[in-house]
């Protein structure tokens, strides 16, 4: 079948790499794609194309012209914008939820209310539509307290306030427009203590298949310090989510979510990416994302042994129950992000990148996250997160050593990476 992949990051390069391995994949198109994805497409029919993703009719017309049988949406913005609904109305199968179901990521308040209705363990909360209501609600919380902009804020709309003053300032910032429309409503939450872990499950709206677990490093600096980023590295599996805890999370969180969404007349299909806090009272939901994590997807794809096209197509067509469940290798996989100097505040663009083949000779895979090619065919940095050096191994330590040996080969003078990806788990295994 012909496939159109939406997105341009390392997550999409990893998806393209795996989609192209499937015997079911005929033409592969990516909008807009990136140089790594272009390499995956290679001599196969298809290519990287510029489409205006907010022009749903134009995307549907492209699909008709190229006989696209499946659209795989990587990032959240087109899903929250309803691209999947528009394409489905045009008769095209889509991996990813429609606009109503994508509210699980698009509105934190929506998700909290769904948890309340379905009895899903999560932090206590209050939704506030005005600054006055939010200030008044603060008195009901102890410190620290978590203040969140309701809408999409590129991972930046969360403040963990240690003092009442910080909490009040966060509320005023959000209602003052610091996160644009995302802060028109605010959610105030009880602070949860524990270790965070990510759990991924596929669903077609009724059947559910466990995909796998991962942990990422969100802070830019060594030892998990400094500003938040999209993620500086990740590994899978996350042994801290034991089989028992994983089973609890599937029964107490994922399954009731899929049922609650179907009961509400907005069945969720695609991948459910649950951010969990492992508290003393068991796993609690921190947040949902309606897409694969970036860079968590890169390590999941590294471990995936099943046919990705078969799985995503089954979700899109409501046929997950009849499809073999995802098989992930027992190996560990790790990915280390190389970011452009100045990331996340002001990343430098244009730095040249060389020697990827030498890195891959170590058995690693280098996914392109933010690269572009100059007119002379030179690879340069385009975004904040530029490359994802990804490797697997019998143990996390082996995977880590392989990834860092590969990373050392890459010449990217304008780049930096963390040297301690996986530290928490490696310390436990030492
Ligand atoms: P979110 O965008 O909801 O994932 O929040 C970003 C980060 O803030 C999470 O990854 C957690 O580290 C932290 N966080 C969010 N909500 C809570 C909470 N209720 N308790 C403790 N930490 C939280
Ligand atoms: N790495 C976290 C995310 O994709 O949201």
Tab-separated table of C-alpha atoms and ligand atoms in Angstrom:
chain	number	residue	atom	x	y	z
A	1	UNK	CA	0.000	0.000	0.000
A	2	UNK	CA	1.052	3.603	-0.507
A	3	UNK	CA	1.684	5.477	2.741
A	4	UNK	CA	1.888	9.174	3.608
A	5	UNK	CA	3.788	10.000	6.807
A	6	UNK	CA	3.219	13.428	8.368
A	7	UNK	CA	6.095	15.090	10.234
A	8	UNK	CA	9.781	15.997	10.031
A	9	UNK	CA	11.504	14.923	13.245
A	10	UNK	CA	13.479	12.008	14.648
A	11	UNK	CA	10.224	10.282	15.589
A	12	UNK	CA	9.136	10.373	11.954
A	13	UNK	CA	12.544	9.195	10.685
A	14	UNK	CA	12.265	6.191	13.020
A	15	UNK	CA	8.687	5.526	11.857
A	16	UNK	CA	9.724	5.831	8.188
A	17	UNK	CA	12.649	3.452	8.759
A	18	UNK	CA	10.322	0.837	10.229
A	19	UNK	CA	7.448	1.398	7.773
A	20	UNK	CA	9.865	0.914	4.865
A	21	UNK	CA	10.940	-2.478	6.267
A	22	UNK	CA	7.416	-3.817	5.798
A	23	UNK	CA	6.645	-5.858	2.683
A	24	UNK	CA	3.269	-4.072	2.719
A	25	UNK	CA	4.847	-0.674	2.127
A	26	UNK	CA	4.828	0.283	-1.577
A	27	UNK	CA	5.292	4.015	-2.164
A	28	UNK	CA	6.356	6.033	0.887
A	29	UNK	CA	5.679	9.750	0.991
A	30	UNK	CA	6.524	12.156	3.806
A	31	UNK	CA	5.250	15.686	4.407
A	32	UNK	CA	7.516	17.475	4.901
A	33	UNK	CA	9.986	14.726	5.859
A	34	UNK	CA	13.715	15.379	6.352
A	35	UNK	CA	17.015	14.289	4.761
A	36	UNK	CA	17.094	11.079	6.827
A	37	UNK	CA	13.589	10.171	5.671
A	38	UNK	CA	14.551	10.994	2.073
A	39	UNK	CA	17.389	8.482	2.439
A	40	UNK	CA	14.971	5.817	3.727
A	41	UNK	CA	12.722	6.409	0.715
A	42	UNK	CA	15.804	6.244	-1.512
A	43	UNK	CA	15.085	4.587	-4.842
A	44	UNK	CA	11.606	3.474	-3.747
A	45	UNK	CA	8.742	5.415	-5.333
A	46	UNK	CA	7.547	8.351	-3.263
A	47	UNK	CA	9.452	11.217	-1.706
A	48	UNK	CA	9.382	14.194	0.645
A	49	UNK	CA	6.738	16.765	-0.283
A	50	UNK	CA	5.682	20.168	1.012
A	51	UNK	CA	1.996	20.137	1.932
A	52	UNK	CA	0.157	22.795	3.915
A	53	UNK	CA	-1.039	20.557	6.731
A	54	UNK	CA	-3.728	23.012	7.847
A	55	UNK	CA	-5.229	22.793	4.333
A	56	UNK	CA	-6.994	19.469	4.852
A	57	UNK	CA	-8.512	19.470	1.348
A	58	UNK	CA	-5.037	19.814	-0.168
A	59	UNK	CA	-3.748	16.854	1.879
A	60	UNK	CA	-6.797	14.774	0.832
A	61	UNK	CA	-6.233	15.739	-2.813
A	62	UNK	CA	-2.596	14.634	-2.560
A	63	UNK	CA	-3.737	11.298	-1.102
A	64	UNK	CA	-6.225	10.784	-3.947
A	65	UNK	CA	-3.639	11.657	-6.581
A	66	UNK	CA	-1.084	9.194	-5.182
A	67	UNK	CA	-3.519	6.419	-4.170
A	68	UNK	CA	-2.475	6.735	-0.508
A	69	UNK	CA	-4.088	3.914	1.491
A	70	UNK	CA	-2.780	4.930	4.929
A	71	UNK	CA	-1.784	8.246	6.478
A	72	UNK	CA	0.417	8.047	9.582
A	73	UNK	CA	0.407	11.270	11.608
A	74	UNK	CA	3.532	11.779	13.735
A	75	UNK	CA	3.017	15.043	15.664
A	76	UNK	CA	0.092	16.202	17.805
A	77	UNK	CA	-0.729	19.543	16.168
A	78	UNK	CA	-2.384	18.161	12.998
A	79	UNK	CA	-4.360	15.667	15.131
A	80	UNK	CA	-5.619	18.337	17.535
A	81	UNK	CA	-6.454	20.359	14.405
A	82	UNK	CA	-8.723	17.568	13.060
A	83	UNK	CA	-6.656	16.433	10.052
A	84	UNK	CA	-7.560	12.783	10.733
A	85	UNK	CA	-11.303	13.575	10.638
A	86	UNK	CA	-11.029	15.398	7.324
A	87	UNK	CA	-9.046	12.574	5.722
A	88	UNK	CA	-11.416	9.917	7.083
A	89	UNK	CA	-14.370	11.815	5.619
A	90	UNK	CA	-12.563	11.581	2.296
A	91	UNK	CA	-12.359	7.784	2.725
A	92	UNK	CA	-8.657	7.613	3.676
A	93	UNK	CA	-7.491	5.413	6.577
A	94	UNK	CA	-5.525	7.374	9.190
A	95	UNK	CA	-3.346	6.269	12.096
A	96	UNK	CA	-4.080	8.840	14.798
A	97	UNK	CA	-7.132	10.138	16.640
A	98	UNK	CA	-9.702	12.623	15.383
A	99	UNK	CA	-10.043	16.088	16.845
A	100	UNK	CA	-12.474	15.142	19.632
A	101	UNK	CA	-10.347	12.225	20.877
A	102	UNK	CA	-7.098	14.206	20.514
A	103	UNK	CA	-8.379	16.419	23.326
A	104	UNK	CA	-6.709	13.827	25.561
A	105	UNK	CA	-3.533	15.734	24.709
A	106	UNK	CA	-5.059	19.022	23.565
A	107	UNK	CA	-6.878	19.828	26.821
A	108	UNK	CA	-5.557	18.886	30.245
A	109	UNK	CA	-8.916	19.779	31.817
A	110	UNK	CA	-10.749	17.450	29.408
A	111	UNK	CA	-8.457	14.571	30.405
A	112	UNK	CA	-8.808	15.244	34.135
A	113	UNK	CA	-12.618	15.235	33.847
A	114	UNK	CA	-12.459	11.975	31.882
A	115	UNK	CA	-10.320	10.475	34.683
A	116	UNK	CA	-12.889	11.551	37.262
A	117	UNK	CA	-15.774	9.994	35.299
A	118	UNK	CA	-13.882	6.736	34.701
A	119	UNK	CA	-12.286	6.453	38.162
A	120	UNK	CA	-8.749	6.633	36.744
A	121	UNK	CA	-6.013	7.332	39.332
A	122	UNK	CA	-4.567	10.810	38.780
A	123	UNK	CA	-3.586	13.893	40.816
A	124	UNK	CA	-6.406	15.848	42.488
A	125	UNK	CA	-7.224	19.006	40.492
A	126	UNK	CA	-9.356	22.086	39.931
A	127	UNK	CA	-10.074	23.662	36.517
A	128	UNK	CA	-10.186	27.469	36.490
A	129	UNK	CA	-11.408	29.698	33.660
A	130	UNK	CA	-10.448	33.014	35.285
A	131	UNK	CA	-7.434	34.190	37.255
A	132	UNK	CA	-9.702	35.006	40.213
A	133	UNK	CA	-11.074	31.447	40.301
A	134	UNK	CA	-7.548	30.041	40.042
A	135	UNK	CA	-6.227	32.202	42.904
A	136	UNK	CA	-9.205	31.191	45.033
A	137	UNK	CA	-8.641	27.481	44.260
A	138	UNK	CA	-4.988	27.646	45.380
A	139	UNK	CA	-5.992	27.670	49.022
A	140	UNK	CA	-7.196	24.066	48.669
A	141	UNK	CA	-3.704	22.762	47.745
A	142	UNK	CA	-0.563	22.173	49.751
A	143	UNK	CA	2.909	23.016	48.391
A	144	UNK	CA	4.458	22.291	45.995
A	145	UNK	CA	1.501	22.771	43.676
A	146	UNK	CA	1.358	22.240	39.916
A	147	UNK	CA	-0.090	24.923	37.621
A	148	UNK	CA	-0.807	23.952	33.993
A	149	UNK	CA	-2.010	25.833	30.938
A	150	UNK	CA	-4.945	23.796	29.607
A	151	UNK	CA	-3.982	23.676	25.929
A	152	UNK	CA	-0.982	22.692	23.801
A	153	UNK	CA	2.079	24.663	24.885
A	154	UNK	CA	4.891	22.632	23.309
A	155	UNK	CA	5.650	21.010	26.661
A	156	UNK	CA	6.253	24.370	28.361
A	157	UNK	CA	2.901	25.120	29.997
A	158	UNK	CA	3.620	23.408	33.336
A	159	UNK	CA	4.944	25.145	36.464
A	160	UNK	CA	5.775	23.273	39.655
A	161	UNK	CA	5.430	26.062	42.209
A	162	UNK	CA	7.323	25.656	45.482
A	163	UNK	CA	5.790	28.724	47.117
A	164	UNK	CA	2.404	30.455	47.100
A	165	UNK	CA	4.029	33.457	45.403
A	166	UNK	CA	5.371	31.319	42.544
A	167	UNK	CA	1.962	29.697	42.133
A	168	UNK	CA	0.220	33.071	42.023
A	169	UNK	CA	2.759	34.391	39.503
A	170	UNK	CA	2.295	31.315	37.275
A	171	UNK	CA	-1.466	31.845	37.277
A	172	UNK	CA	-1.070	35.514	36.346
A	173	UNK	CA	1.441	34.636	33.592
A	174	UNK	CA	-0.859	32.038	32.059
A	175	UNK	CA	-3.959	34.206	32.117
A	176	UNK	CA	-1.750	37.082	30.948
A	177	UNK	CA	-1.109	35.181	27.706
A	178	UNK	CA	2.387	33.732	28.311
A	179	UNK	CA	1.253	30.563	26.473
A	180	UNK	CA	-1.224	32.220	24.121
A	181	UNK	CA	-4.607	30.510	23.814
A	182	UNK	CA	-3.299	27.467	25.710
A	183	UNK	CA	-3.544	29.491	28.934
A	184	UNK	CA	-7.144	30.657	28.511
A	185	UNK	CA	-7.935	27.983	31.085
A	186	UNK	CA	-5.685	26.660	33.835
A	187	UNK	CA	-5.592	23.364	35.723
A	188	UNK	CA	-4.272	23.365	39.294
A	189	UNK	CA	-3.018	19.986	40.434
A	190	UNK	CA	-1.831	18.174	43.500
A	191	UNK	CA	1.923	17.426	43.268
A	192	UNK	CA	2.616	13.708	42.854
A	193	UNK	CA	5.755	12.119	44.227
A	194	UNK	CA	7.484	9.208	42.567
A	195	UNK	CA	9.369	8.215	39.443
A	196	UNK	CA	8.003	9.038	36.010
A	197	UNK	CA	7.662	6.460	33.270
A	198	UNK	CA	6.019	6.378	29.854
A	199	UNK	CA	3.709	3.625	28.673
A	200	UNK	CA	2.582	3.204	25.061
A	201	UNK	CA	-0.490	1.304	23.881
A	202	UNK	CA	-2.110	0.953	20.477
A	203	UNK	CA	-5.888	1.016	20.158
A	204	UNK	CA	-8.454	1.080	17.392
A	205	UNK	CA	-11.138	2.462	19.703
A	206	UNK	CA	-12.035	-0.860	21.331
A	207	UNK	CA	-9.184	-3.403	21.150
A	208	UNK	CA	-5.964	-2.484	22.972
A	209	UNK	CA	-2.402	-3.743	22.474
A	210	UNK	CA	0.451	-2.971	24.832
A	211	UNK	CA	3.353	-1.474	22.883
A	212	UNK	CA	6.087	-0.868	25.427
A	213	UNK	CA	7.592	1.339	28.112
A	214	UNK	CA	10.303	3.998	28.090
A	215	UNK	CA	11.862	6.711	30.214
A	216	UNK	CA	13.166	9.982	28.885
A	217	UNK	CA	15.374	12.794	30.155
A	218	UNK	CA	13.484	16.066	29.812
A	219	UNK	CA	16.039	18.486	31.299
A	220	UNK	CA	18.795	19.901	29.134
A	221	UNK	CA	21.643	19.427	31.633
A	222	UNK	CA	23.631	16.580	33.172
A	223	UNK	CA	21.975	14.949	36.172
A	224	UNK	CA	18.530	16.124	34.966
A	225	UNK	CA	19.107	19.819	35.682
A	226	UNK	CA	18.340	23.030	33.811
A	227	UNK	CA	15.420	23.982	31.577
A	228	UNK	CA	12.900	21.499	30.202
A	229	UNK	CA	13.297	20.298	26.624
A	230	UNK	CA	11.390	17.960	24.309
A	231	UNK	CA	13.699	15.224	25.621
A	232	UNK	CA	17.499	14.819	25.518
A	233	UNK	CA	17.470	11.034	25.387
A	234	UNK	CA	15.418	7.966	26.231
A	235	UNK	CA	15.625	4.249	26.769
A	236	UNK	CA	13.308	1.280	26.507
A	237	UNK	CA	12.222	-0.824	28.258
A	238	UNK	CA	11.893	0.957	31.610
A	239	UNK	CA	12.387	-1.858	34.156
A	240	UNK	CA	11.057	0.413	36.924
A	241	UNK	CA	7.659	-0.317	35.395
A	242	UNK	CA	7.609	-3.950	36.460
A	243	UNK	CA	5.288	-6.428	34.740
A	244	UNK	CA	2.948	-6.084	37.711
A	245	UNK	CA	2.849	-2.272	37.577
A	246	UNK	CA	2.472	-2.365	33.796
A	247	UNK	CA	-0.510	-4.701	34.111
A	248	UNK	CA	-2.041	-2.364	36.721
A	249	UNK	CA	-1.541	0.638	34.454
A	250	UNK	CA	-3.186	-1.198	31.559
A	251	UNK	CA	-6.185	-2.234	33.684
A	252	UNK	CA	-6.586	0.861	35.850
A	253	UNK	CA	-5.628	3.588	33.365
A	254	UNK	CA	-5.422	2.607	29.668
A	255	UNK	CA	-8.429	0.251	29.389
A	256	UNK	CA	-10.870	2.554	31.246
A	257	UNK	CA	-9.683	5.475	29.088
A	258	UNK	CA	-10.417	3.632	25.843
A	259	UNK	CA	-13.846	2.639	27.212
A	260	UNK	CA	-14.642	6.134	28.530
A	261	UNK	CA	-13.758	7.698	25.168
A	262	UNK	CA	-15.928	5.193	23.285
A	263	UNK	CA	-18.786	5.722	25.776
A	264	UNK	CA	-18.504	9.477	25.249
A	265	UNK	CA	-18.994	8.988	21.509
A	266	UNK	CA	-15.424	9.947	20.659
A	267	UNK	CA	-13.586	6.633	20.253
A	268	UNK	CA	-9.814	7.055	20.431
A	269	UNK	CA	-7.715	5.316	17.787
A	270	UNK	CA	-3.967	5.538	17.391
A	271	UNK	CA	-1.272	5.358	20.047
A	272	UNK	CA	-1.988	6.352	23.632
A	273	UNK	CA	1.177	7.670	25.258
A	274	UNK	CA	0.578	7.754	29.000
A	275	UNK	CA	2.914	9.746	31.233
A	276	UNK	CA	2.702	7.918	34.570
A	277	UNK	CA	3.915	8.691	38.068
A	278	UNK	CA	4.787	5.571	40.047
A	279	UNK	CA	3.556	6.692	43.453
A	280	UNK	CA	3.500	4.842	46.765
A	281	UNK	CA	-0.156	4.101	45.925
A	282	UNK	CA	0.535	2.704	42.463
A	283	UNK	CA	0.691	4.215	38.976
A	284	UNK	CA	-1.159	7.506	38.468
A	285	UNK	CA	-1.761	9.301	35.184
A	286	UNK	CA	0.153	12.589	34.799
A	287	UNK	CA	-0.845	13.257	31.225
A	288	UNK	CA	-1.753	11.718	27.895
A	289	UNK	CA	-0.207	12.385	24.526
A	290	UNK	CA	-2.053	11.360	21.364
A	291	UNK	CA	1.105	10.365	19.435
A	292	UNK	CA	4.376	8.527	19.903
A	293	UNK	CA	6.928	10.282	22.109
A	294	UNK	CA	9.937	11.946	20.581
A	295	UNK	CA	12.582	10.550	21.279
A	296	UNK	CA	10.753	7.591	22.928
A	297	UNK	CA	9.524	6.430	19.505
A	298	UNK	CA	13.115	6.003	18.329
A	299	UNK	CA	13.897	3.418	21.023
A	300	UNK	CA	10.555	1.653	20.605
A	301	UNK	CA	11.131	1.320	16.836
A	302	UNK	CA	14.644	0.040	17.507
A	303	UNK	CA	13.102	-2.811	19.534
A	304	UNK	CA	10.038	-3.496	17.371
A	305	UNK	CA	10.142	-6.849	15.605
A	306	UNK	CA	6.587	-6.779	14.214
A	307	UNK	CA	5.411	-5.329	10.921
A	308	UNK	CA	4.697	-1.674	11.756
A	309	UNK	CA	2.474	-1.159	8.697
A	310	UNK	CA	0.247	-4.074	9.752
A	311	UNK	CA	-0.122	-2.651	13.269
A	312	UNK	CA	-0.810	0.973	12.338
A	313	UNK	CA	-3.142	-0.031	9.511
A	314	UNK	CA	-5.092	-2.313	11.878
A	315	UNK	CA	-5.556	0.613	14.311
A	316	UNK	CA	-6.702	2.843	11.461
A	317	UNK	CA	-9.228	0.285	10.157
A	318	UNK	CA	-10.601	-0.980	13.486
A	319	UNK	CA	-9.005	-4.398	13.015
A	320	UNK	CA	-6.560	-4.483	15.914
A	321	UNK	CA	-8.278	-7.460	17.594
A	322	UNK	CA	-7.385	-9.713	14.652
A	323	UNK	CA	-3.759	-8.582	14.407
A	324	UNK	CA	-0.789	-10.182	16.215
A	325	UNK	CA	0.223	-8.005	19.176
A	326	UNK	CA	3.413	-5.922	18.873
A	327	UNK	CA	6.551	-7.972	19.541
A	328	UNK	CA	9.450	-6.032	21.011
A	329	UNK	CA	12.949	-7.438	21.301
A	330	UNK	CA	14.103	-8.378	24.812
A	331	UNK	CA	17.106	-6.113	24.211
A	332	UNK	CA	17.427	-2.607	25.585
A	333	UNK	CA	17.569	0.395	23.306
A	334	UNK	CA	18.828	3.876	24.065
A	335	UNK	CA	18.860	7.120	22.130
A	336	UNK	CA	21.067	10.127	22.805
A	337	UNK	CA	19.984	13.479	21.387
A	338	UNK	CA	22.550	15.775	19.776
A	339	UNK	CA	21.120	19.268	20.006
A	340	UNK	CA	22.253	22.547	18.523
A	341	UNK	CA	24.224	24.890	20.789
A	342	UNK	CA	21.823	27.230	22.595
A	343	UNK	CA	18.946	24.697	22.730
A	344	UNK	CA	16.308	25.002	24.138
A	345	UNK	CA	16.333	28.817	24.423
A	346	UNK	CA	18.006	29.894	21.177
A	347	UNK	CA	19.414	26.996	19.126
A	348	UNK	CA	22.036	27.847	16.500
A	349	UNK	CA	21.106	26.657	13.015
A	350	UNK	CA	23.346	25.920	10.053
A	351	UNK	CA	26.134	23.990	11.817
A	352	UNK	CA	27.575	21.306	9.545
A	353	UNK	CA	27.227	17.622	10.398
A	354	UNK	CA	29.639	14.967	9.139
A	355	UNK	CA	30.617	11.346	9.644
A	356	UNK	CA	27.247	9.690	10.221
A	357	UNK	CA	28.347	6.533	8.301
A	358	UNK	CA	31.298	6.073	10.706
A	359	UNK	CA	28.877	6.392	13.635
A	360	UNK	CA	26.546	3.794	12.155
A	361	UNK	CA	29.494	1.435	11.645
A	362	UNK	CA	29.328	0.942	15.452
A	363	UNK	CA	25.967	-0.750	14.971
A	364	UNK	CA	24.015	2.382	15.891
A	365	UNK	CA	21.281	4.067	13.906
A	366	UNK	CA	21.381	7.856	13.565
A	367	UNK	CA	17.923	9.368	13.144
A	368	UNK	CA	17.637	12.891	11.768
A	369	UNK	CA	15.605	15.125	14.067
A	370	UNK	CA	16.393	18.602	12.778
A	371	UNK	CA	18.626	18.543	9.714
A	372	UNK	CA	18.500	19.981	6.238
A	373	UNK	CA	20.606	19.692	3.125
A	374	UNK	CA	22.244	22.723	1.535
A	375	UNK	CA	22.245	23.319	-2.226
A	376	UNK	CA	25.758	21.784	-2.260
A	377	UNK	CA	24.449	18.629	-0.617
A	378	UNK	CA	25.961	19.343	2.831
A	379	UNK	CA	24.046	18.213	5.895
A	380	UNK	CA	23.414	21.068	8.371
A	381	UNK	CA	21.449	21.649	11.565
A	382	UNK	CA	17.923	23.027	11.116
A	383	UNK	CA	16.316	22.625	14.538
A	384	UNK	CA	16.991	22.454	18.255
A	385	UNK	CA	17.236	18.692	18.467
A	386	UNK	CA	19.321	17.676	15.458
A	387	UNK	CA	20.269	13.980	15.626
A	388	UNK	CA	19.209	10.956	17.697
A	389	UNK	CA	22.036	8.451	18.050
A	390	UNK	CA	20.239	5.190	18.780
A	391	UNK	CA	21.568	1.739	19.636
A	392	UNK	CA	20.444	-1.510	21.200
A	393	UNK	CA	22.236	-4.142	23.230
A	394	UNK	CA	21.693	-7.178	25.435
A	395	UNK	CA	21.827	-4.820	28.424
A	396	UNK	CA	21.185	-1.105	28.780
A	397	UNK	CA	24.879	-0.633	29.517
A	398	UNK	CA	25.855	-2.292	26.215
A	399	UNK	CA	23.322	-0.207	24.323
A	400	UNK	CA	24.586	2.929	26.054
A	401	UNK	CA	28.257	2.161	25.285
A	402	UNK	CA	27.440	1.504	21.638
A	403	UNK	CA	25.414	4.722	21.287
A	404	UNK	CA	28.148	6.879	22.864
A	405	UNK	CA	30.885	5.212	20.779
A	406	UNK	CA	28.847	6.080	17.688
A	407	UNK	CA	28.172	9.608	18.903
A	408	UNK	CA	31.906	10.220	19.373
A	409	UNK	CA	32.395	9.724	15.590
A	410	UNK	CA	29.963	12.449	14.595
A	411	UNK	CA	31.469	15.804	13.674
A	412	UNK	CA	28.936	18.460	14.592
A	413	UNK	CA	30.878	21.352	16.060
A	414	UNK	CA	27.773	23.316	16.905
A	415	UNK	CA	26.191	20.411	18.736
A	416	UNK	CA	26.072	19.104	22.284
A	417	UNK	CA	24.586	16.124	24.065
A	418	UNK	CA	24.203	14.836	27.595
A	419	UNK	CA	26.762	12.254	28.652
A	420	UNK	CA	24.529	10.566	31.231
A	421	UNK	CA	21.478	9.289	29.371
A	422	UNK	CA	20.113	6.265	31.225
A	423	UNK	CA	21.909	7.112	34.490
A	424	UNK	CA	19.024	6.344	36.820
A	425	UNK	CA	18.475	2.859	35.423
A	426	UNK	CA	22.209	2.158	34.978
A	427	UNK	CA	22.765	2.982	38.657
A	428	UNK	CA	20.046	0.521	39.638
A	429	UNK	CA	21.637	-2.173	37.471
A	430	UNK	CA	25.192	-1.524	38.732
B	1	LIG	P1	3.010	17.436	31.547
B	1	LIG	O1	3.182	18.426	30.412
B	1	LIG	O2	1.636	17.364	32.104
B	1	LIG	O3	3.635	16.113	31.237
B	1	LIG	O4	3.960	17.978	32.693
B	1	LIG	C1	5.344	18.141	32.468
B	1	LIG	C2	6.111	17.566	33.618
B	1	LIG	O5	5.716	18.186	34.828
B	1	LIG	C3	5.852	16.098	33.847
B	1	LIG	O6	6.646	15.308	33.023
B	1	LIG	C4	6.187	15.957	35.307
B	1	LIG	O7	7.593	15.889	35.479
B	1	LIG	C5	5.717	17.242	35.878
B	1	LIG	N1	4.371	17.111	36.440
B	1	LIG	C6	3.215	17.351	35.794
B	1	LIG	N2	2.163	17.147	36.608
B	1	LIG	C7	2.667	16.760	37.796
B	1	LIG	C8	2.091	16.412	39.063
B	1	LIG	N3	0.774	16.445	39.260
B	1	LIG	N4	2.926	16.077	40.046
B	1	LIG	C9	4.264	16.073	39.884
B	1	LIG	N5	4.862	16.401	38.733
B	1	LIG	C10	4.091	16.752	37.694
B	2	LIG	N1	9.622	13.174	24.945
B	2	LIG	C1	8.362	13.599	25.422
B	2	LIG	C2	7.321	13.791	24.419
B	2	LIG	O1	7.419	13.391	23.265
B	2	LIG	O2	6.284	14.357	24.762
